[in-house]
Amino acid sequence: MTEPKLNTPLISASSRKLPDFKNSIKLKYVKLGYHYLISHGMYLFLSPLVVIFAVQLSTFSIQDLYDLWNNLQYNLISVILSSTLLVFLSTIYFLTRPSPVYLVDFSCYKPDEPRRCTKKKFMDQSRIIDTFTEENLEFQRKILERSGLGDSTYLPEAVLNVPPNPSMKEARKEAEAVMFGAIDELLAKTSVKPKDIGILVVNCSLFNPTPSLSAMIINHYKLRGNIASYNLGGMGCSAGLISIDLAKNLLQVHPNSYALVVSMENITLNWYFGNDRSKLVSNCLFRMGGAAIILSNKCSERRRSKYRLVDTVRTHKGADDKCFSCITQEEDSNGKIGVSLSKELMAVAGVALKTNITTLGPLVLPMSEQLLFFATLVGRKLFKMKVKPYIPDFKLAFEHFCIHAGGRAVLDELEKNLQLSDWHMEPSRMTLYRFGNTSSSSLWYELAYTEAKGRVKKGDRLWQIAFGSGFKCNSAVWKALRTIKPEKEKNPWMHEIDRFPVDVPKVSAI
């Protein structure tokens, strides 16, 4: 396999941008969104009846109510049948409706100062270990300069050592530091006892030891023996939202429970020491980090919880071969393992994103936006009218956006396609700058940034969206149950939030 020239772009110009959503929306995904809405929408049927009954009741006078009572006294059978029907329908409704899922609190791991890695230190380390060619050292430098990462990201000890000493022992050491650090802080914040946790979901794509990461947590915190434990691997940067969706479904069948979700990635054993450029990009972007989240379906937890989970939408494009193979962990020609990023990655991400947001639209957009969108879509698709497609304004559905900080190019294209402002993109861009791409946990660093800025008010709606290998794109929608006061928060941004936002130049010379 010949090495590409230094000046040859890793991703072709046509594949570097997301597809234009305006010209490629498919009706079937809109229909899927409405199917989700109706299948979970029994309240839509009952709400108009309740409103009509309330309006009619408001017109009654005292005499009307007295006359109604007298009439009912002589129609005992009708009263019994009506009451029985009402009780029956109410019972069905309360038994079939999903239990509300609350996000009690979450925490993000902030590594110790010795783990900090500036871009210059990254390049010095890469040069010292003497495994990369001069051309590929220059290639990594150019990627770093344009990556959007700052000089305060973190790498594990095994990678920063000279020479690096990646091993199973060091990988476990990194995993323990990240997982236990995030969980310790979370348990202290919530005062939840480890024995009260009934569900555990852990996700880490590239490090899956035996015993599993979930078993390591159970052993360390002495969790109870009947805990429902799950360990998700190989699911990419969107696995954090898959874990949330899995925990949500488990909470529907385990009443009065707490669910602990841990999202992380492991760098130690997945640092690439070869010279395949498609695998070197991961070295430049991915950094150390993790998050822990506690969810609950307990009614008593609503008062102190931060958010209620409104909806999750999952999209999987793995049936398409190009989508399936665009991110692959494999060996290079010299037998060194790394994660290869296809030139078609941006195009594949665009297709998955388009499907996901088109399905999500009917669930979250206000009716005015849905009517305009649906009318233009039907006109174009069914009546072949030459009208400009209407792209719904998602800013009317959400106050805050947490878009996975996978890289600068993706954030730029999403900002353009969804017509978002710099203010909306700020949490994602600052997370990429301060912590790098921390894989599935990046969404929680972004939410922590939003909270630290004091932006979250009661009733605000939040959209988390991420994508990952396979290829997948997943969304979660949250509603704030209370106003978040920054002075009462403990998260990795708190001691430095006043420095942000910072200006991130297109090219930051090393």
Coordinates of C-alpha atoms in Angstrom, one line a residue:
M1 CA 0.0 0.0 0.0
T2 CA 1.6 3.3 -1.1
E3 CA 1.8 6.2 1.2
P4 CA -0.3 9.2 0.2
K5 CA 1.6 12.4 -0.5
L6 CA 1.9 14.9 2.3
N7 CA -0.2 17.5 0.6
T8 CA -2.9 15.0 -0.4
P9 CA -6.1 15.5 1.7
L10 CA -7.0 12.5 3.8
I11 CA -10.7 13.1 2.9
S12 CA -11.7 14.2 -0.6
A13 CA -13.4 17.6 -0.9
S14 CA -16.7 15.9 -2.0
S15 CA -16.7 13.6 1.1
R16 CA -15.4 16.2 3.6
K17 CA -18.8 17.9 4.0
L18 CA -22.1 16.6 5.2
P19 CA -24.8 16.2 2.6
D20 CA -27.2 19.1 2.1
F21 CA -30.2 18.1 4.2
K22 CA -32.4 20.5 2.2
N23 CA -32.3 18.4 -0.9
S24 CA -32.3 14.8 0.4
I25 CA -35.0 14.3 3.0
K26 CA -36.9 11.0 2.6
L27 CA -40.6 10.8 3.5
K28 CA -40.3 7.3 5.1
Y29 CA -38.2 8.8 8.0
V30 CA -40.8 11.4 8.6
K31 CA -43.5 8.7 8.7
L32 CA -41.3 6.8 11.1
G33 CA -41.2 9.8 13.5
Y34 CA -45.0 10.1 13.4
H35 CA -45.3 6.4 14.0
Y36 CA -43.2 6.8 17.2
L37 CA -45.4 9.7 18.2
I38 CA -48.7 8.0 17.8
S39 CA -47.5 4.6 19.3
H40 CA -46.7 6.5 22.5
G41 CA -49.5 9.0 22.3
M42 CA -52.5 7.7 24.1
Y43 CA -52.6 11.0 26.0
L44 CA -53.2 12.7 22.7
F45 CA -56.5 10.8 22.5
L46 CA -57.5 11.5 26.1
S47 CA -56.3 15.1 26.3
P48 CA -59.0 16.6 24.0
L49 CA -61.7 14.7 25.9
V50 CA -60.5 16.1 29.2
V51 CA -60.4 19.6 27.8
I52 CA -63.9 19.3 26.3
F53 CA -65.2 17.9 29.6
A54 CA -63.5 20.7 31.6
V55 CA -64.8 23.4 29.3
Q56 CA -68.3 22.0 29.5
L57 CA -68.1 21.7 33.3
S58 CA -67.0 25.3 33.6
T59 CA -70.3 26.4 32.1
F60 CA -72.4 24.6 34.8
S61 CA -74.1 26.6 37.5
I62 CA -74.7 25.3 41.0
Q63 CA -78.3 24.6 40.0
D64 CA -77.2 22.6 37.0
L65 CA -74.9 20.5 39.2
Y66 CA -77.8 19.9 41.6
D67 CA -80.1 18.9 38.8
L68 CA -77.5 16.5 37.4
W69 CA -77.1 14.9 40.8
N70 CA -80.8 14.4 41.1
N71 CA -81.0 12.8 37.7
L72 CA -78.1 10.4 38.5
Q73 CA -79.8 9.2 41.6
Y74 CA -82.5 7.6 39.4
N75 CA -80.0 6.2 36.9
L76 CA -77.9 4.0 39.2
I77 CA -77.1 1.4 36.5
S78 CA -75.8 4.1 34.1
V79 CA -73.6 5.6 36.9
I80 CA -72.1 2.2 37.8
L81 CA -71.4 1.4 34.1
S82 CA -69.9 4.8 33.5
S83 CA -67.8 4.6 36.6
T84 CA -66.6 1.1 35.8
L85 CA -65.6 2.2 32.3
L86 CA -63.8 5.2 33.6
V87 CA -61.8 3.2 36.2
F88 CA -61.0 0.6 33.5
L89 CA -59.7 3.1 31.1
S90 CA -57.7 4.9 33.8
T91 CA -56.2 1.6 34.9
I92 CA -55.1 0.7 31.4
Y93 CA -53.6 4.2 30.9
F94 CA -51.6 4.1 34.1
L95 CA -50.4 0.5 33.5
T96 CA -49.3 1.0 29.9
R97 CA -47.8 4.5 30.1
P98 CA -44.0 4.5 30.4
S99 CA -42.6 5.5 33.8
P100 CA -40.8 8.8 33.7
V101 CA -37.0 8.5 33.8
Y102 CA -35.2 11.2 35.7
L103 CA -31.5 12.2 35.5
V104 CA -30.7 12.7 39.2
D105 CA -27.1 14.0 38.5
F106 CA -24.0 13.2 36.5
S107 CA -20.2 13.8 36.8
C108 CA -17.3 14.0 34.4
Y109 CA -13.8 12.8 35.2
K110 CA -11.0 15.4 35.2
P111 CA -7.6 13.8 35.1
D112 CA -4.7 14.9 37.3
E113 CA -2.3 17.7 36.1
P114 CA 0.5 15.2 35.3
R115 CA -1.8 13.8 32.5
R116 CA -2.0 17.1 30.7
C117 CA -0.6 17.0 27.2
T118 CA 0.0 20.1 25.2
K119 CA 0.2 19.9 21.4
K120 CA 4.0 20.6 21.6
K121 CA 4.4 17.8 24.1
F122 CA 2.3 15.5 21.9
M123 CA 4.7 16.2 18.9
D124 CA 7.8 15.9 21.1
Q125 CA 6.6 12.5 22.4
S126 CA 5.8 11.3 18.9
R127 CA 9.3 12.2 17.7
I128 CA 11.1 10.7 20.7
I129 CA 9.6 7.2 20.4
D130 CA 11.0 7.0 16.9
T131 CA 8.3 4.9 15.2
F132 CA 6.8 7.5 12.9
T133 CA 8.4 8.7 9.6
E134 CA 9.2 12.4 9.2
E135 CA 6.4 12.7 6.7
N136 CA 3.9 11.3 9.1
L137 CA 5.2 13.4 12.0
E138 CA 4.5 16.4 9.7
F139 CA 1.1 15.0 8.9
Q140 CA 0.2 14.7 12.6
R141 CA 1.4 18.2 13.2
K142 CA -0.9 19.6 10.4
I143 CA -3.9 17.6 11.8
L144 CA -3.3 18.9 15.3
E145 CA -3.0 22.5 14.2
R146 CA -6.4 22.3 12.5
S147 CA -8.1 20.0 15.0
G148 CA -9.6 22.6 17.3
L149 CA -7.9 21.0 20.3
G150 CA -6.1 23.2 22.8
D151 CA -3.1 22.7 25.1
S152 CA -5.0 21.3 28.1
T153 CA -6.2 17.9 27.0
Y154 CA -5.1 14.7 28.8
L155 CA -3.5 11.4 27.9
P156 CA -2.9 8.4 30.2
E157 CA 0.5 7.8 31.9
A158 CA 1.4 4.8 29.7
V159 CA 1.2 6.9 26.5
L160 CA 3.1 9.9 28.0
N161 CA 5.9 7.7 29.4
V162 CA 9.2 7.6 27.5
P163 CA 9.2 5.1 26.0
P164 CA 5.5 4.4 26.1
N165 CA 4.6 1.2 28.0
P166 CA 1.1 0.2 27.0
S167 CA 0.0 -3.1 28.7
M168 CA -3.1 -4.7 30.0
K169 CA -2.1 -3.6 33.5
E170 CA -1.7 0.0 32.4
A171 CA -5.0 -0.1 30.6
R172 CA -6.8 -1.4 33.7
K173 CA -5.1 1.4 35.7
E174 CA -6.5 4.0 33.3
A175 CA -10.0 2.4 33.3
E176 CA -10.1 2.4 37.1
A177 CA -8.9 6.0 37.4
V178 CA -11.6 7.2 35.0
M179 CA -14.5 5.1 36.1
F180 CA -13.9 5.2 39.8
G181 CA -13.0 8.9 39.7
A182 CA -16.3 9.8 38.0
I183 CA -18.4 7.4 40.1
D184 CA -16.9 8.6 43.4
E185 CA -17.8 12.2 42.7
L186 CA -21.3 11.2 41.5
L187 CA -22.1 9.2 44.6
A188 CA -20.8 12.0 46.8
K189 CA -23.0 14.5 44.9
T190 CA -26.2 12.4 45.0
S191 CA -25.7 10.5 48.4
V192 CA -27.0 7.4 46.6
K193 CA -25.6 4.3 48.3
P194 CA -24.0 1.7 46.1
K195 CA -26.3 -1.1 47.4
D196 CA -29.3 0.9 46.1
I197 CA -28.1 0.7 42.5
G198 CA -30.2 -1.9 40.7
I199 CA -29.0 -1.4 37.1
L200 CA -25.5 -0.9 35.8
V201 CA -24.6 -0.1 32.1
V202 CA -21.0 0.5 31.1
N203 CA -19.8 1.4 27.6
C204 CA -16.2 1.4 26.3
S205 CA -15.6 0.6 22.6
L206 CA -12.0 -0.5 22.3
F207 CA -11.1 -2.0 25.7
N208 CA -13.1 -5.1 26.8
P209 CA -11.1 -7.1 29.4
T210 CA -12.1 -10.1 31.4
P211 CA -13.5 -9.7 34.0
S212 CA -15.5 -6.9 32.3
L213 CA -15.4 -3.2 33.2
S214 CA -18.9 -3.6 34.7
A215 CA -17.5 -6.4 36.9
M216 CA -14.7 -4.2 38.0
I217 CA -17.2 -1.6 39.2
I218 CA -19.3 -4.2 40.9
N219 CA -16.3 -5.5 42.7
H220 CA -14.9 -2.1 43.7
Y221 CA -18.2 -0.8 45.1
K222 CA -19.5 -4.1 46.3
L223 CA -22.8 -3.7 44.4
R224 CA -25.6 -6.1 45.2
G225 CA -25.7 -9.6 43.8
N226 CA -29.0 -9.3 41.8
I227 CA -27.9 -6.1 39.9
A228 CA -28.8 -6.0 36.2
S229 CA -25.3 -5.5 34.7
Y230 CA -24.4 -4.8 31.1
N231 CA -21.1 -4.1 29.4
L232 CA -21.3 -2.6 25.9
G233 CA -18.3 -2.8 23.6
G234 CA -17.4 -1.8 20.0
M235 CA -20.3 0.7 19.6
G236 CA -18.3 3.8 19.0
C237 CA -18.8 7.4 20.2
S238 CA -22.6 7.2 20.2
A239 CA -22.6 4.3 22.8
G240 CA -23.2 6.7 25.6
L241 CA -26.7 7.4 24.3
I242 CA -27.2 3.7 23.6
S243 CA -26.5 3.1 27.3
I244 CA -29.0 5.8 28.2
D245 CA -31.6 4.2 26.0
L246 CA -30.9 0.7 27.4
A247 CA -31.1 2.0 31.0
K248 CA -34.4 3.8 30.2
N249 CA -35.9 0.5 28.9
L250 CA -34.6 -1.4 31.9
L251 CA -36.2 1.2 34.3
Q252 CA -39.6 0.5 32.7
V253 CA -39.5 -3.1 34.1
H254 CA -37.6 -2.5 37.3
P255 CA -39.7 -0.1 39.5
N256 CA -38.2 2.1 42.2
S257 CA -34.7 1.7 40.9
Y258 CA -31.5 3.6 40.3
A259 CA -29.5 3.0 37.1
L260 CA -25.8 3.9 36.9
V261 CA -24.5 4.6 33.4
V262 CA -20.7 4.9 32.9
S263 CA -19.4 6.1 29.5
M264 CA -15.7 6.1 28.7
E265 CA -13.0 5.2 26.2
N266 CA -9.6 3.7 26.9
I267 CA -6.5 5.2 25.2
T268 CA -3.7 3.0 26.6
L269 CA -4.0 -0.1 24.5
N270 CA -5.4 1.8 21.5
W271 CA -2.6 4.2 20.7
Y272 CA -1.4 3.6 17.2
F273 CA 2.4 3.4 16.6
G274 CA 2.3 2.7 12.9
N275 CA 2.5 4.9 9.8
D276 CA -0.9 4.3 8.2
R277 CA -2.3 7.9 8.0
S278 CA -6.0 6.8 8.2
K279 CA -5.1 5.5 11.7
L280 CA -3.0 8.4 12.8
V281 CA -5.9 10.8 12.9
S282 CA -7.4 9.0 15.9
N283 CA -4.1 9.7 17.9
C284 CA -4.5 13.4 17.1
L285 CA -8.1 13.7 18.3
F286 CA -8.9 11.2 21.0
R287 CA -8.1 12.0 24.6
M288 CA -8.7 10.7 28.1
G289 CA -12.1 11.1 29.8
G290 CA -15.3 9.6 31.1
A291 CA -18.6 10.3 32.7
A292 CA -21.0 8.7 35.2
I293 CA -24.8 9.3 35.2
I294 CA -27.5 8.2 37.7
L295 CA -31.0 7.7 36.3
S296 CA -34.0 6.8 38.4
N297 CA -37.8 6.1 38.0
K298 CA -38.6 6.9 41.6
C299 CA -41.3 9.5 42.0
S300 CA -39.5 10.7 45.1
E301 CA -36.4 11.6 43.0
R302 CA -38.3 14.1 40.8
R303 CA -37.9 17.0 43.2
R304 CA -34.1 16.9 43.3
S305 CA -33.4 15.5 39.8
K306 CA -31.9 17.8 37.1
Y307 CA -33.7 16.5 34.0
R308 CA -36.4 14.2 32.7
L309 CA -35.7 12.0 29.7
V310 CA -38.2 13.0 27.0
D311 CA -37.2 10.8 24.1
T312 CA -34.5 8.7 22.5
V313 CA -34.1 8.1 18.8
R314 CA -31.6 5.5 17.5
T315 CA -30.5 5.2 13.9
H316 CA -28.4 2.3 12.6
K317 CA -26.9 2.2 9.0
G318 CA -25.0 -1.0 9.5
A319 CA -26.9 -2.9 6.7
D320 CA -25.0 -0.7 4.2
D321 CA -21.5 -2.0 3.6
K322 CA -20.0 1.5 3.1
C323 CA -21.5 2.6 6.4
F324 CA -20.5 -0.5 8.2
S325 CA -16.8 -0.3 7.2
C326 CA -16.1 3.5 7.5
I327 CA -14.6 3.1 11.0
T328 CA -12.7 -0.1 11.5
Q329 CA -10.2 -1.4 14.1
E330 CA -7.7 -3.4 12.1
E331 CA -4.0 -4.2 11.6
D332 CA -1.8 -2.3 9.2
S333 CA 0.7 -3.9 6.8
N334 CA 3.2 -4.3 9.7
G335 CA 0.7 -5.9 12.1
K336 CA 0.2 -2.8 14.3
I337 CA -3.5 -2.3 15.4
G338 CA -5.3 1.0 15.0
V339 CA -8.6 2.5 14.1
S340 CA -8.9 3.3 10.5
L341 CA -11.1 6.2 9.3
S342 CA -12.5 6.0 5.8
K343 CA -12.5 8.9 3.4
E344 CA -16.3 8.5 3.2
L345 CA -16.8 9.1 6.9
M346 CA -18.3 12.5 6.6
A347 CA -20.7 11.4 3.9
V348 CA -21.8 8.4 5.9
A349 CA -22.2 10.5 9.0
G350 CA -24.4 12.9 7.0
V351 CA -26.7 10.1 5.9
A352 CA -27.1 8.8 9.4
L353 CA -27.6 12.3 10.9
K354 CA -30.2 13.1 8.3
T355 CA -32.2 10.0 9.0
N356 CA -32.0 10.6 12.8
I357 CA -33.1 14.2 12.8
T358 CA -35.9 13.6 10.2
T359 CA -37.3 10.9 12.5
L360 CA -36.8 13.0 15.6
G361 CA -38.6 16.1 14.1
P362 CA -42.2 15.0 14.5
L363 CA -41.5 14.1 18.2
V364 CA -40.1 17.5 19.2
L365 CA -41.0 20.3 16.7
P366 CA -43.8 22.7 17.4
M367 CA -46.9 22.1 15.2
S368 CA -46.3 25.2 13.2
E369 CA -42.9 23.9 12.0
Q370 CA -44.3 20.4 11.4
L371 CA -47.1 21.7 9.2
L372 CA -44.8 23.9 7.1
F373 CA -42.2 21.1 6.8
F374 CA -44.8 18.4 5.9
A375 CA -46.7 20.6 3.4
T376 CA -43.5 21.3 1.4
L377 CA -42.4 17.7 1.6
V378 CA -45.7 16.3 0.3
G379 CA -45.8 19.0 -2.4
R380 CA -42.3 18.0 -3.6
K381 CA -42.6 14.2 -3.2
L382 CA -46.2 13.6 -4.3
F383 CA -47.2 16.5 -6.5
K384 CA -43.7 17.1 -7.9
M385 CA -44.0 20.8 -7.2
K386 CA -40.9 22.9 -7.7
V387 CA -40.9 24.5 -4.3
K388 CA -37.9 25.1 -2.1
P389 CA -37.6 22.5 0.7
Y390 CA -38.5 23.8 4.2
I391 CA -35.9 22.9 6.8
P392 CA -37.5 23.0 10.3
D393 CA -35.9 25.4 12.8
F394 CA -34.7 23.1 15.6
K395 CA -33.9 26.1 17.7
L396 CA -37.7 26.4 18.3
A397 CA -37.6 22.9 19.8
F398 CA -34.5 23.1 21.9
E399 CA -32.8 25.8 24.0
H400 CA -29.5 23.9 24.2
F401 CA -27.5 21.6 21.9
C402 CA -24.9 19.0 22.9
I403 CA -23.3 17.8 19.6
H404 CA -20.6 15.1 20.0
A405 CA -17.2 16.9 19.8
G406 CA -15.8 14.4 17.3
G407 CA -13.9 16.9 15.3
R408 CA -13.9 20.4 14.0
A409 CA -15.1 19.6 10.5
V410 CA -18.2 17.8 11.7
L411 CA -19.1 20.7 14.1
D412 CA -18.7 23.2 11.3
E413 CA -20.9 21.3 8.9
L414 CA -23.6 20.7 11.6
E415 CA -23.6 24.3 12.5
K416 CA -24.2 25.2 8.9
N417 CA -26.8 22.5 8.1
L418 CA -28.9 23.1 11.3
Q419 CA -28.4 26.9 11.0
L420 CA -27.2 27.1 14.6
S421 CA -25.5 30.1 16.2
D422 CA -22.0 30.3 17.7
W423 CA -23.8 30.4 21.1
H424 CA -25.5 27.0 20.4
M425 CA -22.2 25.5 19.2
E426 CA -20.1 26.9 22.1
P427 CA -20.4 23.9 24.5
S428 CA -19.3 21.5 21.8
R429 CA -16.4 23.6 20.5
M430 CA -15.1 24.4 24.0
T431 CA -15.3 20.8 25.0
L432 CA -13.2 19.8 21.9
Y433 CA -10.7 22.6 22.7
R434 CA -10.4 21.8 26.5
F435 CA -10.8 18.0 26.7
G436 CA -10.5 16.8 23.1
N437 CA -12.6 14.0 21.7
T438 CA -13.4 11.9 24.8
S439 CA -15.6 9.6 22.7
S440 CA -19.0 8.7 24.2
S441 CA -18.5 10.9 27.3
S442 CA -18.0 14.2 25.4
L443 CA -21.8 15.0 25.5
W444 CA -21.6 15.1 29.3
Y445 CA -18.6 17.5 29.3
E446 CA -20.7 19.7 27.0
L447 CA -23.7 19.6 29.3
A448 CA -21.4 20.3 32.3
Y449 CA -20.1 23.4 30.4
T450 CA -23.7 24.6 29.8
E451 CA -24.5 24.2 33.5
A452 CA -21.3 25.9 34.6
K453 CA -22.3 28.9 32.4
G454 CA -25.6 29.1 34.2
R455 CA -27.6 28.7 31.0
V456 CA -30.0 25.9 32.1
K457 CA -33.3 27.2 33.3
K458 CA -36.4 25.2 34.5
G459 CA -38.3 24.0 31.5
D460 CA -35.4 24.2 29.0
R461 CA -35.1 21.5 26.4
L462 CA -31.8 19.9 25.6
W463 CA -30.8 17.8 22.5
Q464 CA -27.8 15.4 22.7
I465 CA -26.7 13.9 19.4
A466 CA -23.8 11.6 18.7
F467 CA -22.6 9.2 16.1
G468 CA -20.2 6.3 16.0
S469 CA -18.9 3.2 14.2
G470 CA -21.3 0.7 12.7
F471 CA -22.5 3.3 11.5
K472 CA -24.9 4.8 14.1
C473 CA -26.4 8.1 15.0
N474 CA -28.4 8.5 18.3
S475 CA -30.3 11.3 20.0
A476 CA -31.6 12.0 23.5
V477 CA -34.0 14.8 24.4
W478 CA -34.1 16.1 28.0
K479 CA -36.2 18.6 29.8
A480 CA -34.8 20.6 32.7
L481 CA -36.8 20.1 35.9
R482 CA -35.1 23.0 37.8
T483 CA -32.8 25.9 37.2
I484 CA -29.2 24.9 37.6
K485 CA -27.2 27.2 39.8
P486 CA -23.5 27.1 38.9
E487 CA -22.3 28.1 42.4
K488 CA -23.8 24.9 43.7
E489 CA -22.3 22.7 41.0
K490 CA -19.1 20.6 41.0
N491 CA -17.9 19.8 37.6
P492 CA -14.6 19.9 35.7
W493 CA -15.3 23.4 34.3
M494 CA -16.1 25.2 37.5
H495 CA -12.6 26.6 38.4
E496 CA -11.9 27.9 34.9
I497 CA -15.3 28.6 33.3
D498 CA -14.6 32.4 33.4
R499 CA -11.9 31.9 30.8
F500 CA -14.4 30.5 28.3
P501 CA -15.3 30.9 25.5
V502 CA -11.9 31.3 23.9
D503 CA -11.2 32.1 20.3
V504 CA -10.1 29.0 18.4
P505 CA -8.2 29.9 15.2
K506 CA -8.6 27.8 12.1
V507 CA -4.9 27.0 12.3
S508 CA -3.0 27.1 15.6
A509 CA 0.7 26.8 14.9
I510 CA 2.7 24.5 17.1

